[in-house]
Amino acid sequence: MASIKDVAKEAGVSVATVSRVMNNRGYISKETRRKVEKAMEAIDYHPNQIARALQRSQSYFIGIIVPDSNHPFFSDLIKYVEMRANEKNYKLLICNSLEDPEKEANYISMLRQNQVDGIIMCSHTMNIESYKKVTFPIVSFDRFISPNIPCVGSDNFRGGELATEHLIQSGCKRLLHISGPLDLDILSNRRRDAFVITCMKYGVAYDIIEGAHNKLTFDYFWSFITEKLSPEELHKYDGIFCSNDIVAYALYIYAQQQGLQVPEQLKIIGYDNHSFTRMLQNPKLTTIMQPSDRIGSMLTNTLIQMIEAEEDDPHVNNTTVDVTLIKGDTT
Amino acid sequence: MASIKDVAKEAGVSVATVSRVMNNRGYISKETRRKVEKAMEAIDYHPNQIARALQRSQSYFIGIIVPDSNHPFFSDLIKYVEMRANEKNYKLLICNSLEDPEKEANYISMLRQNQVDGIIMCSHTMNIESYKKVTFPIVSFDRFISPNIPCVGSDNFRGGELATEHLIQSGCKRLLHISGPLDLDILSNRRRDAFVITCMKYGVAYDIIEGAHNKLTFDYFWSFITEKLSPEELHKYDGIFCSNDIVAYALYIYAQQQGLQVPEQLKIIGYDNHSFTRMLQNPKLTTIMQPSDRIGSMLTNTLIQMIEAEEDDPHVNNTTVDVTLIKGDTT
């Protein structure tokens, strides 16, 4: 098998130079880099990154734990995390917790055993104490865990406010919010808080139905809505703010089935604007966009900043990403 | 740091037993396994899997290269591959080629350097010669590369046949097929072959528009269709078979815009039945289902069979997974 010495010989440079190219350290001219890379290819040299990881105690692996990689919001997010990680020479391991706390804990342990440099945590079924025990870099999406674990999320409060104000300014007098699951202490619950505060501020009557977890299927949300919201109750409202776009879509179909005109008799607004919503034409949903590209970049950058920090306790801040109202045909 | 000896002591078993539990080898009773796992937890023992990978020259990492992890077909597939791999203690590294041959080649090299045990190859932009040079286990999705590289795919020919026969049996007299890109030698082109042969068999007039690559966005396919199919041409056909569901959806919206009644005046059938289609209610597309759960399982099982084979040249067969017609509202 070819060695680093063979590469140096083939390229006509020193072993130290080859090593600098491989580690991306110090100044290397473009020409030298090209020469070294050409030599590696010519003699079919593939550095054993696993052996190097062991030497350096850095693996350049990062893990991402999501509830379901197939959910359109998380599949958006994974794409952008992978792209950003790849730009910085990190590889992405993907784990689906399927909202099972035991699976989530097993993944954390597996990732640790495989010497990942850090984890992006997007699944939130474990209790906070379990995360606090983890001693390597973690970044959390949409949940405050501890002061040492930075959190990246969109501005959920502002999103709830934008959605509610939009309904009120469109003339709605009787509002309903279908929230996410409120049993977990996650930042998306701020959408609900903003809904309540905005209704109170404008003196508008409101109700809340506590929602269910982020499952992928339309059928799941369809059952949820038809069970929780009888046709009589549905007719009581002229504006409904849903905590995600799939609920909003199921609600739209339900309203149509009940003979309600959207948006004339009932206005509907969702949340996410993920790939499903972006493809949907009929209707084009009014929604709040969480920019998955920027959230993905911020999660990755923050984690890599922690991994590459020289000190033990890097000062890494929480990040809040702006949200935007996307006006569609349902309001 | 705790060692394997400490685990054995804590569990009251031999080091060999702990090793058997860790390596999943030989017979271990459920009770012993539980004892050992409990001991590992009690003394906070985390085996360094990277060091073990180096000793064993097996990493239990597998890589998957897809054109776009955010495309609903591939995000379906990744979910099932990850679930199956996790059951067998393998971890999944995810790579988006974005249909760029250079990115694809870089990923293969990166995965090799990181000692992955094998690759599931779902992106097909590189020429076949480049894959043949790869000396570790590869399984290919929907493309024959070489006799040493097993291929898993759905029965594309049967899918094309089912779709075309369904249109003809529904009374269509003038058919159009919007194919995938025919420049790559991939198995999904068999859908087109089956379309042609079935039309000839039944003596039905037909045309073909050669399609574009699998991009995620609705807008991309919308531009494609409105550019390639003028309103006059659209009116010439009473049945259109689209090579994927997103084209079929864009075509449905276009037909509506042109005042055509679907399915009365124009019948439309798609291909995939991925998560987007499964959520879509308006219309429920008639389509051919490629079962991503079974394809994902077969890809993973085939790869692991190759990785774990004792011989150098394991006999691993190509696999063809059955497809099904899903009758919706568009035919």
XYZ file of C-alpha atoms in Angstrom, chain B residues 18-319:
302
model
C -18.340 -9.181 27.526
C -16.501 -9.298 24.214
C -19.119 -11.662 22.743
C -21.900 -9.290 23.797
C -20.065 -6.313 22.291
C -19.384 -8.096 19.026
C -22.780 -9.783 18.803
C -21.039 -13.131 18.264
C -21.909 -16.587 19.539
C -24.781 -17.495 21.826
C -25.509 -15.156 24.714
C -28.606 -15.532 26.861
C -30.874 -12.544 27.175
C -30.183 -12.406 30.869
C -26.382 -12.309 30.437
C -26.672 -9.656 27.772
C -28.798 -7.554 30.098
C -26.316 -8.021 32.937
C -23.395 -6.911 30.753
C -25.277 -3.932 29.350
C -26.298 -2.884 32.844
C -22.682 -3.127 34.015
C -21.510 -0.979 31.075
C -24.033 1.645 32.023
C -23.239 1.463 35.743
C -19.524 2.142 35.244
C -20.089 4.469 32.264
C -18.125 2.297 29.845
C -18.116 3.417 26.196
C -16.022 1.193 23.934
C -14.005 3.249 21.454
C -15.547 1.986 18.246
C -13.024 3.824 16.116
C -10.136 1.961 17.742
C -12.058 -1.291 17.397
C -12.759 -0.524 13.721
C -9.033 -0.182 13.161
C -8.317 -3.529 14.861
C -11.043 -5.382 13.050
C -10.738 -3.439 9.810
C -14.483 -3.134 9.900
C -16.029 0.210 10.772
C -19.772 -0.577 10.683
C -20.173 2.611 8.696
C -22.012 2.561 5.419
C -22.373 5.484 3.062
C -25.292 6.414 0.867
C -24.834 8.793 -2.071
C -28.060 10.293 -3.408
C -28.702 13.076 -5.916
C -30.651 15.065 -3.296
C -31.590 13.822 0.176
C -34.457 16.285 0.177
C -36.216 14.782 -2.846
C -39.249 12.922 -1.461
C -38.289 9.624 -3.082
C -34.746 9.679 -1.708
C -35.809 10.970 1.677
C -38.187 7.974 1.868
C -35.364 5.658 0.854
C -32.835 7.116 3.317
C -35.266 6.668 6.181
C -35.724 2.967 5.477
C -32.018 2.370 4.813
C -31.138 4.056 8.110
C -33.749 2.050 10.038
C -32.577 -1.248 8.568
C -28.873 -0.379 9.010
C -29.478 0.602 12.636
C -31.174 -2.738 13.328
C -27.968 -4.402 12.162
C -25.694 -2.048 14.112
C -24.474 -0.120 11.083
C -24.326 3.665 10.965
C -25.306 5.671 7.908
C -23.268 8.486 6.368
C -25.245 10.613 3.979
C -23.907 12.367 0.883
C -25.697 14.618 -1.631
C -24.075 14.544 -5.059
C -26.459 17.238 -6.366
C -25.924 15.434 -9.697
C -22.383 16.752 -9.992
C -19.953 14.005 -11.175
C -17.041 15.669 -9.383
C -18.902 15.833 -6.066
C -19.893 12.201 -6.554
C -16.265 11.143 -7.114
C -15.105 13.182 -4.099
C -17.673 11.487 -1.903
C -16.568 8.037 -2.981
C -12.978 8.959 -2.150
C -13.983 10.511 1.198
C -16.030 7.450 2.149
C -13.121 5.204 1.243
C -10.694 7.243 3.336
C -13.081 6.966 6.237
C -13.047 3.191 5.952
C -16.730 2.765 5.325
C -17.551 -0.897 4.874
C -19.592 -0.229 1.751
C -21.616 2.243 -0.285
C -25.201 2.393 -1.500
C -25.031 4.280 -4.762
C -28.208 6.088 -5.800
C -26.631 8.913 -7.782
C -25.671 8.094 -11.331
C -23.828 10.961 -12.904
C -20.353 9.415 -13.064
C -19.468 7.167 -15.939
C -19.492 3.463 -15.247
C -15.704 3.060 -15.586
C -15.108 5.190 -12.465
C -17.211 2.865 -10.318
C -15.504 -0.236 -11.593
C -12.236 0.945 -10.047
C -13.790 0.980 -6.590
C -12.556 -2.069 -4.727
C -14.941 -2.288 -1.800
C -18.581 -3.362 -1.595
C -21.045 -1.246 -3.538
C -24.716 -1.813 -4.211
C -26.341 0.203 -6.924
C -29.896 1.493 -7.036
C -31.538 1.312 -10.465
C -28.391 1.024 -12.587
C -26.383 -1.956 -13.840
C -22.723 -1.083 -13.382
C -20.807 -4.367 -13.537
C -21.353 -8.035 -12.695
C -19.584 -7.475 -9.351
C -21.889 -4.675 -8.292
C -25.357 -5.932 -7.432
C -28.251 -3.756 -8.417
C -31.535 -3.281 -6.585
C -34.445 -1.591 -8.292
C -38.160 -1.774 -8.762
C -39.596 -3.532 -11.774
C -39.453 -0.500 -14.033
C -40.581 -2.369 -17.135
C -43.614 -3.771 -15.347
C -44.350 -0.302 -13.955
C -44.357 1.199 -17.466
C -46.541 -1.620 -18.693
C -49.048 -1.289 -15.831
C -49.304 2.479 -16.344
C -49.752 2.255 -20.124
C -52.259 -0.619 -19.974
C -54.245 1.260 -17.345
C -54.545 4.301 -19.640
C -55.502 2.148 -22.640
C -58.046 0.146 -20.644
C -59.545 3.428 -19.412
C -60.270 4.246 -23.068
C -57.324 6.496 -24.059
C -56.604 6.577 -27.805
C -53.729 9.004 -28.061
C -50.960 8.694 -25.506
C -47.956 10.752 -24.446
C -45.076 9.702 -22.197
C -42.906 12.262 -20.435
C -39.830 10.159 -19.742
C -36.872 10.619 -17.428
C -33.530 11.739 -18.868
C -32.533 9.093 -21.401
C -28.867 10.090 -21.614
C -27.972 8.070 -18.510
C -28.134 4.315 -18.804
C -30.415 3.788 -15.820
C -33.103 1.195 -15.288
C -35.904 3.716 -15.009
C -35.594 4.089 -18.783
C -37.278 0.675 -18.989
C -40.507 2.545 -18.177
C -40.191 4.237 -21.532
C -39.463 0.937 -23.321
C -42.552 -0.647 -21.764
C -44.641 2.370 -22.795
C -43.568 2.023 -26.438
C -44.031 -1.760 -26.548
C -47.437 -1.625 -24.858
C -48.705 1.100 -27.207
C -47.519 -0.954 -30.191
C -49.098 -4.115 -28.802
C -52.494 -2.433 -28.493
C -52.101 -0.384 -31.690
C -52.420 2.953 -29.876
C -50.816 6.156 -31.230
C -48.147 7.663 -28.993
C -45.510 10.343 -28.579
C -42.621 10.786 -26.154
C -41.082 13.891 -24.639
C -37.667 13.237 -23.177
C -37.680 14.454 -19.629
C -35.280 16.200 -17.348
C -33.375 15.148 -14.234
C -35.021 14.611 -10.889
C -35.012 18.109 -9.430
C -36.954 18.802 -6.306
C -38.868 21.909 -7.173
C -42.305 22.175 -8.646
C -41.160 25.305 -10.503
C -38.509 23.374 -12.368
C -40.997 20.853 -13.742
C -43.555 23.577 -14.362
C -41.098 25.430 -16.620
C -40.179 22.167 -18.299
C -43.769 21.237 -19.104
C -44.985 24.651 -20.203
C -41.937 24.950 -22.452
C -42.106 21.497 -24.026
C -45.870 21.115 -24.309
C -47.832 23.972 -25.876
C -51.559 24.211 -25.085
C -52.338 23.026 -28.646
C -50.168 19.949 -28.214
C -51.599 19.243 -24.787
C -55.081 19.062 -26.329
C -53.918 16.353 -28.750
C -53.658 13.718 -25.983
C -56.220 11.943 -23.838
C -53.743 10.042 -21.644
C -50.303 11.013 -20.327
C -47.890 8.762 -18.422
C -45.309 10.807 -16.483
C -42.066 9.273 -15.285
C -42.435 10.827 -11.847
C -45.170 12.198 -9.619
C -43.933 15.774 -9.498
C -44.112 16.053 -13.302
C -47.580 14.475 -13.108
C -48.682 17.056 -10.542
C -47.282 19.959 -12.579
C -49.077 18.550 -15.636
C -52.343 18.306 -13.693
C -52.120 21.978 -12.677
C -51.256 22.948 -16.277
C -54.214 20.959 -17.657
C -56.557 22.652 -15.163
C -55.211 26.032 -16.199
C -55.897 25.158 -19.840
C -59.491 24.270 -18.989
C -59.082 20.516 -19.493
C -61.164 18.236 -17.243
C -59.071 15.579 -15.516
C -59.811 12.655 -15.812
C -62.776 13.158 -18.209
C -60.831 14.753 -21.061
C -57.297 13.895 -20.024
C -56.072 11.030 -17.858
C -52.767 11.433 -15.995
C -50.660 8.772 -14.297
C -47.417 9.353 -12.409
C -44.660 7.187 -10.929
C -43.216 6.843 -7.380
C -45.944 7.315 -4.758
C -43.366 8.915 -2.466
C -44.154 10.954 0.639
C -45.247 14.023 -1.338
C -47.789 12.020 -3.342
C -49.012 10.183 -0.273
C -49.805 13.505 1.415
C -51.367 15.083 -1.660
C -55.178 15.029 -1.543
C -56.146 17.364 -4.314
C -55.900 15.470 -6.617
C -55.077 12.029 -5.375
C -52.726 11.061 -8.190
C -53.028 7.768 -9.990
C -49.498 6.422 -9.900
C -47.170 3.428 -9.848
C -45.824 2.747 -6.369
C -42.119 1.948 -6.005
C -42.027 0.549 -2.462
C -39.213 2.584 -0.891
C -39.386 0.553 2.327
C -38.662 -2.715 0.511
C -36.090 -1.146 -1.804
C -34.343 0.424 1.205
C -34.291 -2.908 3.048
C -32.998 -4.814 0.012
C -30.236 -2.270 -0.652
C -29.107 -2.471 2.971
C -29.388 -6.253 3.280
C -27.516 -6.844 0.033
C -24.697 -4.516 1.049
C -24.355 -6.044 4.522
C -24.379 -9.536 2.996
C -21.418 -8.503 0.802
C -19.595 -6.858 3.707
C -20.000 -9.860 5.985
C -19.308 -12.543 3.355
C -16.408 -14.820 4.235
C -15.235 -15.256 0.650
C -13.693 -12.605 -1.556
C -16.311 -12.913 -4.203
C -19.700 -13.349 -2.584
C -22.501 -14.415 -4.868
C -24.960 -11.609 -4.475
C -27.806 -11.296 -6.916
C -29.573 -8.355 -8.456
C -32.992 -7.792 -6.951
